Amino acid sequence: MGKSFHRSVRKLANKNNMGYDIVRCKENGEPHEIKEVHDPNYFRWNIFGMERVRDLAAWGVGALTNQDIGNTMDDSGGQPNSMEEMMRQIAESFQPKSYSKELPWGSAFVHNGETVSAKDCKSFVAALEAAQQKIFSSPVQPDWPAMNWDYLESFIDYLECSPHGVYVG
């Protein structure tokens, strides 16, 4: 992957919004070339959304407690009071958390510049679906306004239709 690939993906992303630009890989393992933000091979999460998705998947496989996932998904009080606090929150969102057990997908979806195998994508999807099942089958529905459930469902569909894995840029 050359610099031109990275530049083309960065141009698509909102320059004021750090995050994860996810691109489907071709059969040879290289990411598809992306020319527009609506390309079906492209998906994007901002840093805070991806953190929530990772924790939701970890909760789905029992690696986070109900209290932990509640803290992650609760958007109240999450606004930084200073630039220093905002920078700390941003830095923390890029760090892998300590979970109570090893995750089936390892450290995938944590760092930019990584390729995630189709197998790890499937494991991640299964965990997200398990989390959704826990939530939607519960008699008490959580109020997590920070999570866009339709967007999450689109991400699950995107990963399910990525037979050669994805590149996280």
mmCIF file of the C-alpha atoms, coordinates in Angstrom:
data_MODEL
# 
_entry.id   MODEL 
# 
loop_
_atom_site.group_PDB 
_atom_site.id 
_atom_site.type_symbol 
_atom_site.label_atom_id 
_atom_site.label_alt_id 
_atom_site.label_comp_id 
_atom_site.label_asym_id 
_atom_site.label_entity_id 
_atom_site.label_seq_id 
_atom_site.pdbx_PDB_ins_code 
_atom_site.Cartn_x 
_atom_site.Cartn_y 
_atom_site.Cartn_z 
_atom_site.occupancy 
_atom_site.B_iso_or_equiv 
_atom_site.pdbx_formal_charge 
_atom_site.auth_seq_id 
_atom_site.auth_comp_id 
_atom_site.auth_asym_id 
_atom_site.auth_atom_id 
_atom_site.pdbx_PDB_model_num 
ATOM 1   C CA . MET A 1 1   ? 0.000   0.000   0.000  1.00 0.00 ? 1   MET A CA 1 
ATOM 2   C CA . GLY A 1 2   ? 1.482   3.247   -1.084 1.00 0.00 ? 2   GLY A CA 1 
ATOM 3   C CA . LYS A 1 3   ? 1.154   6.767   0.212  1.00 0.00 ? 3   LYS A CA 1 
ATOM 4   C CA . SER A 1 4   ? -1.388  7.538   -2.499 1.00 0.00 ? 4   SER A CA 1 
ATOM 5   C CA . PHE A 1 5   ? -3.808  4.994   -1.000 1.00 0.00 ? 5   PHE A CA 1 
ATOM 6   C CA . HIS A 1 6   ? -3.520  6.577   2.440  1.00 0.00 ? 6   HIS A CA 1 
ATOM 7   C CA . ARG A 1 7   ? -3.908  10.077  1.010  1.00 0.00 ? 7   ARG A CA 1 
ATOM 8   C CA . SER A 1 8   ? -7.028  9.085   -0.927 1.00 0.00 ? 8   SER A CA 1 
ATOM 9   C CA . VAL A 1 9   ? -8.660  7.595   2.166  1.00 0.00 ? 9   VAL A CA 1 
ATOM 10  C CA . ARG A 1 10  ? -7.740  10.608  4.301  1.00 0.00 ? 10  ARG A CA 1 
ATOM 11  C CA . LYS A 1 11  ? -9.292  12.961  1.736  1.00 0.00 ? 11  LYS A CA 1 
ATOM 12  C CA . LEU A 1 12  ? -12.593 11.153  2.170  1.00 0.00 ? 12  LEU A CA 1 
ATOM 13  C CA . ALA A 1 13  ? -12.625 11.506  5.941  1.00 0.00 ? 13  ALA A CA 1 
ATOM 14  C CA . ASN A 1 14  ? -13.846 14.627  7.619  1.00 0.00 ? 14  ASN A CA 1 
ATOM 15  C CA . LYS A 1 15  ? -10.643 16.480  8.433  1.00 0.00 ? 15  LYS A CA 1 
ATOM 16  C CA . ASN A 1 16  ? -12.085 17.630  11.778 1.00 0.00 ? 16  ASN A CA 1 
ATOM 17  C CA . ASN A 1 17  ? -13.009 14.130  12.875 1.00 0.00 ? 17  ASN A CA 1 
ATOM 18  C CA . MET A 1 18  ? -10.325 11.592  13.742 1.00 0.00 ? 18  MET A CA 1 
ATOM 19  C CA . GLY A 1 19  ? -11.338 8.035   13.293 1.00 0.00 ? 19  GLY A CA 1 
ATOM 20  C CA . TYR A 1 20  ? -11.145 4.708   11.584 1.00 0.00 ? 20  TYR A CA 1 
ATOM 21  C CA . ASP A 1 21  ? -11.418 4.491   7.808  1.00 0.00 ? 21  ASP A CA 1 
ATOM 22  C CA . ILE A 1 22  ? -12.227 0.866   7.042  1.00 0.00 ? 22  ILE A CA 1 
ATOM 23  C CA . VAL A 1 23  ? -11.762 -0.503  3.532  1.00 0.00 ? 23  VAL A CA 1 
ATOM 24  C CA . ARG A 1 24  ? -12.640 -3.968  2.246  1.00 0.00 ? 24  ARG A CA 1 
ATOM 25  C CA . CYS A 1 25  ? -9.721  -6.016  1.010  1.00 0.00 ? 25  CYS A CA 1 
ATOM 26  C CA . LYS A 1 26  ? -9.549  -7.662  -2.388 1.00 0.00 ? 26  LYS A CA 1 
ATOM 27  C CA . GLU A 1 27  ? -8.801  -11.362 -2.796 1.00 0.00 ? 27  GLU A CA 1 
ATOM 28  C CA . ASN A 1 28  ? -5.064  -10.590 -2.904 1.00 0.00 ? 28  ASN A CA 1 
ATOM 29  C CA . GLY A 1 29  ? -5.294  -8.894  0.515  1.00 0.00 ? 29  GLY A CA 1 
ATOM 30  C CA . GLU A 1 30  ? -4.842  -5.352  -0.773 1.00 0.00 ? 30  GLU A CA 1 
ATOM 31  C CA . PRO A 1 31  ? -7.515  -2.757  0.066  1.00 0.00 ? 31  PRO A CA 1 
ATOM 32  C CA . HIS A 1 32  ? -9.873  -1.616  -2.673 1.00 0.00 ? 32  HIS A CA 1 
ATOM 33  C CA . GLU A 1 33  ? -9.198  1.829   -4.082 1.00 0.00 ? 33  GLU A CA 1 
ATOM 34  C CA . ILE A 1 34  ? -11.740 4.245   -2.665 1.00 0.00 ? 34  ILE A CA 1 
ATOM 35  C CA . LYS A 1 35  ? -12.757 7.255   -4.738 1.00 0.00 ? 35  LYS A CA 1 
ATOM 36  C CA . GLU A 1 36  ? -15.788 8.551   -2.877 1.00 0.00 ? 36  GLU A CA 1 
ATOM 37  C CA . VAL A 1 37  ? -17.178 8.437   0.625  1.00 0.00 ? 37  VAL A CA 1 
ATOM 38  C CA . HIS A 1 38  ? -20.240 6.443   -0.516 1.00 0.00 ? 38  HIS A CA 1 
ATOM 39  C CA . ASP A 1 39  ? -18.140 3.631   -1.970 1.00 0.00 ? 39  ASP A CA 1 
ATOM 40  C CA . PRO A 1 40  ? -19.610 0.282   -0.799 1.00 0.00 ? 40  PRO A CA 1 
ATOM 41  C CA . ASN A 1 41  ? -16.092 -0.887  0.107  1.00 0.00 ? 41  ASN A CA 1 
ATOM 42  C CA . TYR A 1 42  ? -15.651 1.962   2.610  1.00 0.00 ? 42  TYR A CA 1 
ATOM 43  C CA . PHE A 1 43  ? -16.909 2.389   6.173  1.00 0.00 ? 43  PHE A CA 1 
ATOM 44  C CA . ARG A 1 44  ? -15.989 4.959   8.815  1.00 0.00 ? 44  ARG A CA 1 
ATOM 45  C CA . TRP A 1 45  ? -16.237 5.232   12.590 1.00 0.00 ? 45  TRP A CA 1 
ATOM 46  C CA . ASN A 1 46  ? -15.035 8.220   14.574 1.00 0.00 ? 46  ASN A CA 1 
ATOM 47  C CA . ILE A 1 47  ? -12.708 7.412   17.468 1.00 0.00 ? 47  ILE A CA 1 
ATOM 48  C CA . PHE A 1 48  ? -15.434 7.467   20.104 1.00 0.00 ? 48  PHE A CA 1 
ATOM 49  C CA . GLY A 1 49  ? -17.860 5.377   18.059 1.00 0.00 ? 49  GLY A CA 1 
ATOM 50  C CA . MET A 1 50  ? -15.241 2.714   17.379 1.00 0.00 ? 50  MET A CA 1 
ATOM 51  C CA . GLU A 1 51  ? -14.375 2.572   21.074 1.00 0.00 ? 51  GLU A CA 1 
ATOM 52  C CA . ARG A 1 52  ? -18.027 1.896   21.864 1.00 0.00 ? 52  ARG A CA 1 
ATOM 53  C CA . VAL A 1 53  ? -18.239 -0.761  19.143 1.00 0.00 ? 53  VAL A CA 1 
ATOM 54  C CA . ARG A 1 54  ? -15.123 -2.548  20.428 1.00 0.00 ? 54  ARG A CA 1 
ATOM 55  C CA . ASP A 1 55  ? -16.457 -2.525  23.979 1.00 0.00 ? 55  ASP A CA 1 
ATOM 56  C CA . LEU A 1 56  ? -19.886 -3.669  22.841 1.00 0.00 ? 56  LEU A CA 1 
ATOM 57  C CA . ALA A 1 57  ? -18.288 -6.643  21.081 1.00 0.00 ? 57  ALA A CA 1 
ATOM 58  C CA . ALA A 1 58  ? -16.181 -7.417  24.176 1.00 0.00 ? 58  ALA A CA 1 
ATOM 59  C CA . TRP A 1 59  ? -19.320 -7.302  26.310 1.00 0.00 ? 59  TRP A CA 1 
ATOM 60  C CA . GLY A 1 60  ? -21.027 -9.610  23.814 1.00 0.00 ? 60  GLY A CA 1 
ATOM 61  C CA . VAL A 1 61  ? -18.435 -12.326 24.546 1.00 0.00 ? 61  VAL A CA 1 
ATOM 62  C CA . GLY A 1 62  ? -18.436 -11.688 28.287 1.00 0.00 ? 62  GLY A CA 1 
ATOM 63  C CA . ALA A 1 63  ? -15.136 -9.818  28.500 1.00 0.00 ? 63  ALA A CA 1 
ATOM 64  C CA . LEU A 1 64  ? -16.766 -6.719  30.044 1.00 0.00 ? 64  LEU A CA 1 
ATOM 65  C CA . THR A 1 65  ? -19.264 -6.522  32.890 1.00 0.00 ? 65  THR A CA 1 
ATOM 66  C CA . ASN A 1 66  ? -22.677 -4.875  32.611 1.00 0.00 ? 66  ASN A CA 1 
ATOM 67  C CA . GLN A 1 67  ? -21.303 -1.980  34.684 1.00 0.00 ? 67  GLN A CA 1 
ATOM 68  C CA . ASP A 1 68  ? -18.310 -1.567  32.346 1.00 0.00 ? 68  ASP A CA 1 
ATOM 69  C CA . ILE A 1 69  ? -20.436 -1.484  29.204 1.00 0.00 ? 69  ILE A CA 1 
ATOM 70  C CA . GLY A 1 70  ? -22.850 0.916   30.865 1.00 0.00 ? 70  GLY A CA 1 
ATOM 71  C CA . ASN A 1 71  ? -19.971 3.270   31.626 1.00 0.00 ? 71  ASN A CA 1 
ATOM 72  C CA . THR A 1 72  ? -18.692 3.048   28.051 1.00 0.00 ? 72  THR A CA 1 
ATOM 73  C CA . MET A 1 73  ? -22.067 3.647   26.467 1.00 0.00 ? 73  MET A CA 1 
ATOM 74  C CA . ASP A 1 74  ? -23.228 6.372   28.846 1.00 0.00 ? 74  ASP A CA 1 
ATOM 75  C CA . ASP A 1 75  ? -22.591 9.645   27.099 1.00 0.00 ? 75  ASP A CA 1 
ATOM 76  C CA . SER A 1 76  ? -23.526 11.832  30.068 1.00 0.00 ? 76  SER A CA 1 
ATOM 77  C CA . GLY A 1 77  ? -20.655 13.703  31.620 1.00 0.00 ? 77  GLY A CA 1 
ATOM 78  C CA . GLY A 1 78  ? -18.391 12.757  28.755 1.00 0.00 ? 78  GLY A CA 1 
ATOM 79  C CA . GLN A 1 79  ? -17.676 16.288  27.595 1.00 0.00 ? 79  GLN A CA 1 
ATOM 80  C CA . PRO A 1 80  ? -14.124 17.340  28.454 1.00 0.00 ? 80  PRO A CA 1 
ATOM 81  C CA . ASN A 1 81  ? -13.710 20.417  30.634 1.00 0.00 ? 81  ASN A CA 1 
ATOM 82  C CA . SER A 1 82  ? -10.298 21.318  29.268 1.00 0.00 ? 82  SER A CA 1 
ATOM 83  C CA . MET A 1 83  ? -8.059  20.744  26.287 1.00 0.00 ? 83  MET A CA 1 
ATOM 84  C CA . GLU A 1 84  ? -5.884  18.506  28.469 1.00 0.00 ? 84  GLU A CA 1 
ATOM 85  C CA . GLU A 1 85  ? -8.871  16.332  29.396 1.00 0.00 ? 85  GLU A CA 1 
ATOM 86  C CA . MET A 1 86  ? -9.967  16.141  25.751 1.00 0.00 ? 86  MET A CA 1 
ATOM 87  C CA . MET A 1 87  ? -6.486  15.018  24.674 1.00 0.00 ? 87  MET A CA 1 
ATOM 88  C CA . ARG A 1 88  ? -6.495  12.361  27.420 1.00 0.00 ? 88  ARG A CA 1 
ATOM 89  C CA . GLN A 1 89  ? -9.878  11.052  26.231 1.00 0.00 ? 89  GLN A CA 1 
ATOM 90  C CA . ILE A 1 90  ? -8.659  10.908  22.646 1.00 0.00 ? 90  ILE A CA 1 
ATOM 91  C CA . ALA A 1 91  ? -5.448  9.103   23.630 1.00 0.00 ? 91  ALA A CA 1 
ATOM 92  C CA . GLU A 1 92  ? -7.406  6.592   25.750 1.00 0.00 ? 92  GLU A CA 1 
ATOM 93  C CA . SER A 1 93  ? -9.758  5.818   22.874 1.00 0.00 ? 93  SER A CA 1 
ATOM 94  C CA . PHE A 1 94  ? -6.788  4.561   20.814 1.00 0.00 ? 94  PHE A CA 1 
ATOM 95  C CA . GLN A 1 95  ? -5.495  2.285   23.573 1.00 0.00 ? 95  GLN A CA 1 
ATOM 96  C CA . PRO A 1 96  ? -6.633  -1.298  23.870 1.00 0.00 ? 96  PRO A CA 1 
ATOM 97  C CA . LYS A 1 97  ? -8.544  -1.837  27.080 1.00 0.00 ? 97  LYS A CA 1 
ATOM 98  C CA . SER A 1 98  ? -7.908  -4.593  29.531 1.00 0.00 ? 98  SER A CA 1 
ATOM 99  C CA . TYR A 1 99  ? -10.660 -7.141  29.215 1.00 0.00 ? 99  TYR A CA 1 
ATOM 100 C CA . SER A 1 100 ? -11.414 -10.010 31.562 1.00 0.00 ? 100 SER A CA 1 
ATOM 101 C CA . LYS A 1 101 ? -10.522 -12.570 28.901 1.00 0.00 ? 101 LYS A CA 1 
ATOM 102 C CA . GLU A 1 102 ? -8.804  -12.820 25.543 1.00 0.00 ? 102 GLU A CA 1 
ATOM 103 C CA . LEU A 1 103 ? -10.972 -11.623 22.679 1.00 0.00 ? 103 LEU A CA 1 
ATOM 104 C CA . PRO A 1 104 ? -11.623 -14.001 19.741 1.00 0.00 ? 104 PRO A CA 1 
ATOM 105 C CA . TRP A 1 105 ? -10.536 -11.312 17.258 1.00 0.00 ? 105 TRP A CA 1 
ATOM 106 C CA . GLY A 1 106 ? -7.399  -10.388 19.232 1.00 0.00 ? 106 GLY A CA 1 
ATOM 107 C CA . SER A 1 107 ? -6.461  -6.722  18.960 1.00 0.00 ? 107 SER A CA 1 
ATOM 108 C CA . ALA A 1 108 ? -8.193  -6.108  15.638 1.00 0.00 ? 108 ALA A CA 1 
ATOM 109 C CA . PHE A 1 109 ? -10.025 -2.792  15.206 1.00 0.00 ? 109 PHE A CA 1 
ATOM 110 C CA . VAL A 1 110 ? -7.748  -1.014  17.684 1.00 0.00 ? 110 VAL A CA 1 
ATOM 111 C CA . HIS A 1 111 ? -4.960  0.502   15.597 1.00 0.00 ? 111 HIS A CA 1 
ATOM 112 C CA . ASN A 1 112 ? -4.943  2.313   12.299 1.00 0.00 ? 112 ASN A CA 1 
ATOM 113 C CA . GLY A 1 113 ? -2.798  0.673   9.621  1.00 0.00 ? 113 GLY A CA 1 
ATOM 114 C CA . GLU A 1 114 ? -3.849  -2.895  10.292 1.00 0.00 ? 114 GLU A CA 1 
ATOM 115 C CA . THR A 1 115 ? -5.431  -5.572  8.134  1.00 0.00 ? 115 THR A CA 1 
ATOM 116 C CA . VAL A 1 116 ? -8.179  -7.586  9.820  1.00 0.00 ? 116 VAL A CA 1 
ATOM 117 C CA . SER A 1 117 ? -8.728  -11.108 8.499  1.00 0.00 ? 117 SER A CA 1 
ATOM 118 C CA . ALA A 1 118 ? -12.116 -12.351 7.341  1.00 0.00 ? 118 ALA A CA 1 
ATOM 119 C CA . LYS A 1 119 ? -12.066 -14.788 10.284 1.00 0.00 ? 119 LYS A CA 1 
ATOM 120 C CA . ASP A 1 120 ? -11.557 -11.950 12.780 1.00 0.00 ? 120 ASP A CA 1 
ATOM 121 C CA . CYS A 1 121 ? -14.291 -9.919  11.061 1.00 0.00 ? 121 CYS A CA 1 
ATOM 122 C CA . LYS A 1 122 ? -16.686 -12.860 11.531 1.00 0.00 ? 122 LYS A CA 1 
ATOM 123 C CA . SER A 1 123 ? -15.707 -13.216 15.203 1.00 0.00 ? 123 SER A CA 1 
ATOM 124 C CA . PHE A 1 124 ? -16.270 -9.499  15.718 1.00 0.00 ? 124 PHE A CA 1 
ATOM 125 C CA . VAL A 1 125 ? -19.676 -9.688  14.015 1.00 0.00 ? 125 VAL A CA 1 
ATOM 126 C CA . ALA A 1 126 ? -20.714 -12.675 16.147 1.00 0.00 ? 126 ALA A CA 1 
ATOM 127 C CA . ALA A 1 127 ? -19.780 -10.752 19.292 1.00 0.00 ? 127 ALA A CA 1 
ATOM 128 C CA . LEU A 1 128 ? -21.699 -7.657  18.175 1.00 0.00 ? 128 LEU A CA 1 
ATOM 129 C CA . GLU A 1 129 ? -24.738 -9.782  17.386 1.00 0.00 ? 129 GLU A CA 1 
ATOM 130 C CA . ALA A 1 130 ? -24.472 -11.462 20.812 1.00 0.00 ? 130 ALA A CA 1 
ATOM 131 C CA . ALA A 1 131 ? -24.406 -8.018  22.412 1.00 0.00 ? 131 ALA A CA 1 
ATOM 132 C CA . GLN A 1 132 ? -27.448 -6.933  20.412 1.00 0.00 ? 132 GLN A CA 1 
ATOM 133 C CA . GLN A 1 133 ? -29.258 -10.103 21.489 1.00 0.00 ? 133 GLN A CA 1 
ATOM 134 C CA . LYS A 1 134 ? -28.498 -9.338  25.157 1.00 0.00 ? 134 LYS A CA 1 
ATOM 135 C CA . ILE A 1 135 ? -29.816 -5.813  24.762 1.00 0.00 ? 135 ILE A CA 1 
ATOM 136 C CA . PHE A 1 136 ? -32.910 -6.465  22.702 1.00 0.00 ? 136 PHE A CA 1 
ATOM 137 C CA . SER A 1 137 ? -34.004 -9.517  24.711 1.00 0.00 ? 137 SER A CA 1 
ATOM 138 C CA . SER A 1 138 ? -33.661 -7.722  28.045 1.00 0.00 ? 138 SER A CA 1 
ATOM 139 C CA . PRO A 1 139 ? -36.839 -6.572  29.794 1.00 0.00 ? 139 PRO A CA 1 
ATOM 140 C CA . VAL A 1 140 ? -34.971 -3.375  30.684 1.00 0.00 ? 140 VAL A CA 1 
ATOM 141 C CA . GLN A 1 141 ? -33.797 -1.477  27.626 1.00 0.00 ? 141 GLN A CA 1 
ATOM 142 C CA . PRO A 1 142 ? -30.731 0.706   28.174 1.00 0.00 ? 142 PRO A CA 1 
ATOM 143 C CA . ASP A 1 143 ? -30.851 4.335   27.186 1.00 0.00 ? 143 ASP A CA 1 
ATOM 144 C CA . TRP A 1 144 ? -27.640 4.800   25.229 1.00 0.00 ? 144 TRP A CA 1 
ATOM 145 C CA . PRO A 1 145 ? -28.275 7.806   23.002 1.00 0.00 ? 145 PRO A CA 1 
ATOM 146 C CA . ALA A 1 146 ? -24.621 7.873   21.948 1.00 0.00 ? 146 ALA A CA 1 
ATOM 147 C CA . MET A 1 147 ? -24.996 4.580   20.025 1.00 0.00 ? 147 MET A CA 1 
ATOM 148 C CA . ASN A 1 148 ? -26.541 4.770   16.603 1.00 0.00 ? 148 ASN A CA 1 
ATOM 149 C CA . TRP A 1 149 ? -28.070 1.293   16.301 1.00 0.00 ? 149 TRP A CA 1 
ATOM 150 C CA . ASP A 1 150 ? -28.863 1.627   12.590 1.00 0.00 ? 150 ASP A CA 1 
ATOM 151 C CA . TYR A 1 151 ? -25.273 2.603   11.853 1.00 0.00 ? 151 TYR A CA 1 
ATOM 152 C CA . LEU A 1 152 ? -24.053 -0.343  13.932 1.00 0.00 ? 152 LEU A CA 1 
ATOM 153 C CA . GLU A 1 153 ? -26.307 -2.663  11.933 1.00 0.00 ? 153 GLU A CA 1 
ATOM 154 C CA . SER A 1 154 ? -24.853 -1.224  8.725  1.00 0.00 ? 154 SER A CA 1 
ATOM 155 C CA . PHE A 1 155 ? -21.363 -1.945  10.062 1.00 0.00 ? 155 PHE A CA 1 
ATOM 156 C CA . ILE A 1 156 ? -22.306 -5.533  10.894 1.00 0.00 ? 156 ILE A CA 1 
ATOM 157 C CA . ASP A 1 157 ? -23.677 -5.973  7.362  1.00 0.00 ? 157 ASP A CA 1 
ATOM 158 C CA . TYR A 1 158 ? -20.524 -4.372  5.934  1.00 0.00 ? 158 TYR A CA 1 
ATOM 159 C CA . LEU A 1 159 ? -18.234 -6.786  7.817  1.00 0.00 ? 159 LEU A CA 1 
ATOM 160 C CA . GLU A 1 160 ? -20.398 -9.799  6.910  1.00 0.00 ? 160 GLU A CA 1 
ATOM 161 C CA . CYS A 1 161 ? -19.949 -8.848  3.245  1.00 0.00 ? 161 CYS A CA 1 
ATOM 162 C CA . SER A 1 162 ? -16.144 -8.574  3.517  1.00 0.00 ? 162 SER A CA 1 
ATOM 163 C CA . PRO A 1 163 ? -15.002 -12.061 2.430  1.00 0.00 ? 163 PRO A CA 1 
ATOM 164 C CA . HIS A 1 164 ? -11.306 -11.092 2.312  1.00 0.00 ? 164 HIS A CA 1 
ATOM 165 C CA . GLY A 1 165 ? -11.141 -8.997  5.469  1.00 0.00 ? 165 GLY A CA 1 
ATOM 166 C CA . VAL A 1 166 ? -10.718 -5.259  5.861  1.00 0.00 ? 166 VAL A CA 1 
ATOM 167 C CA . TYR A 1 167 ? -7.977  -2.712  6.164  1.00 0.00 ? 167 TYR A CA 1 
ATOM 168 C CA . VAL A 1 168 ? -8.333  -0.238  9.058  1.00 0.00 ? 168 VAL A CA 1 
ATOM 169 C CA . GLY A 1 169 ? -6.708  3.054   8.095  1.00 0.00 ? 169 GLY A CA 1 
# 
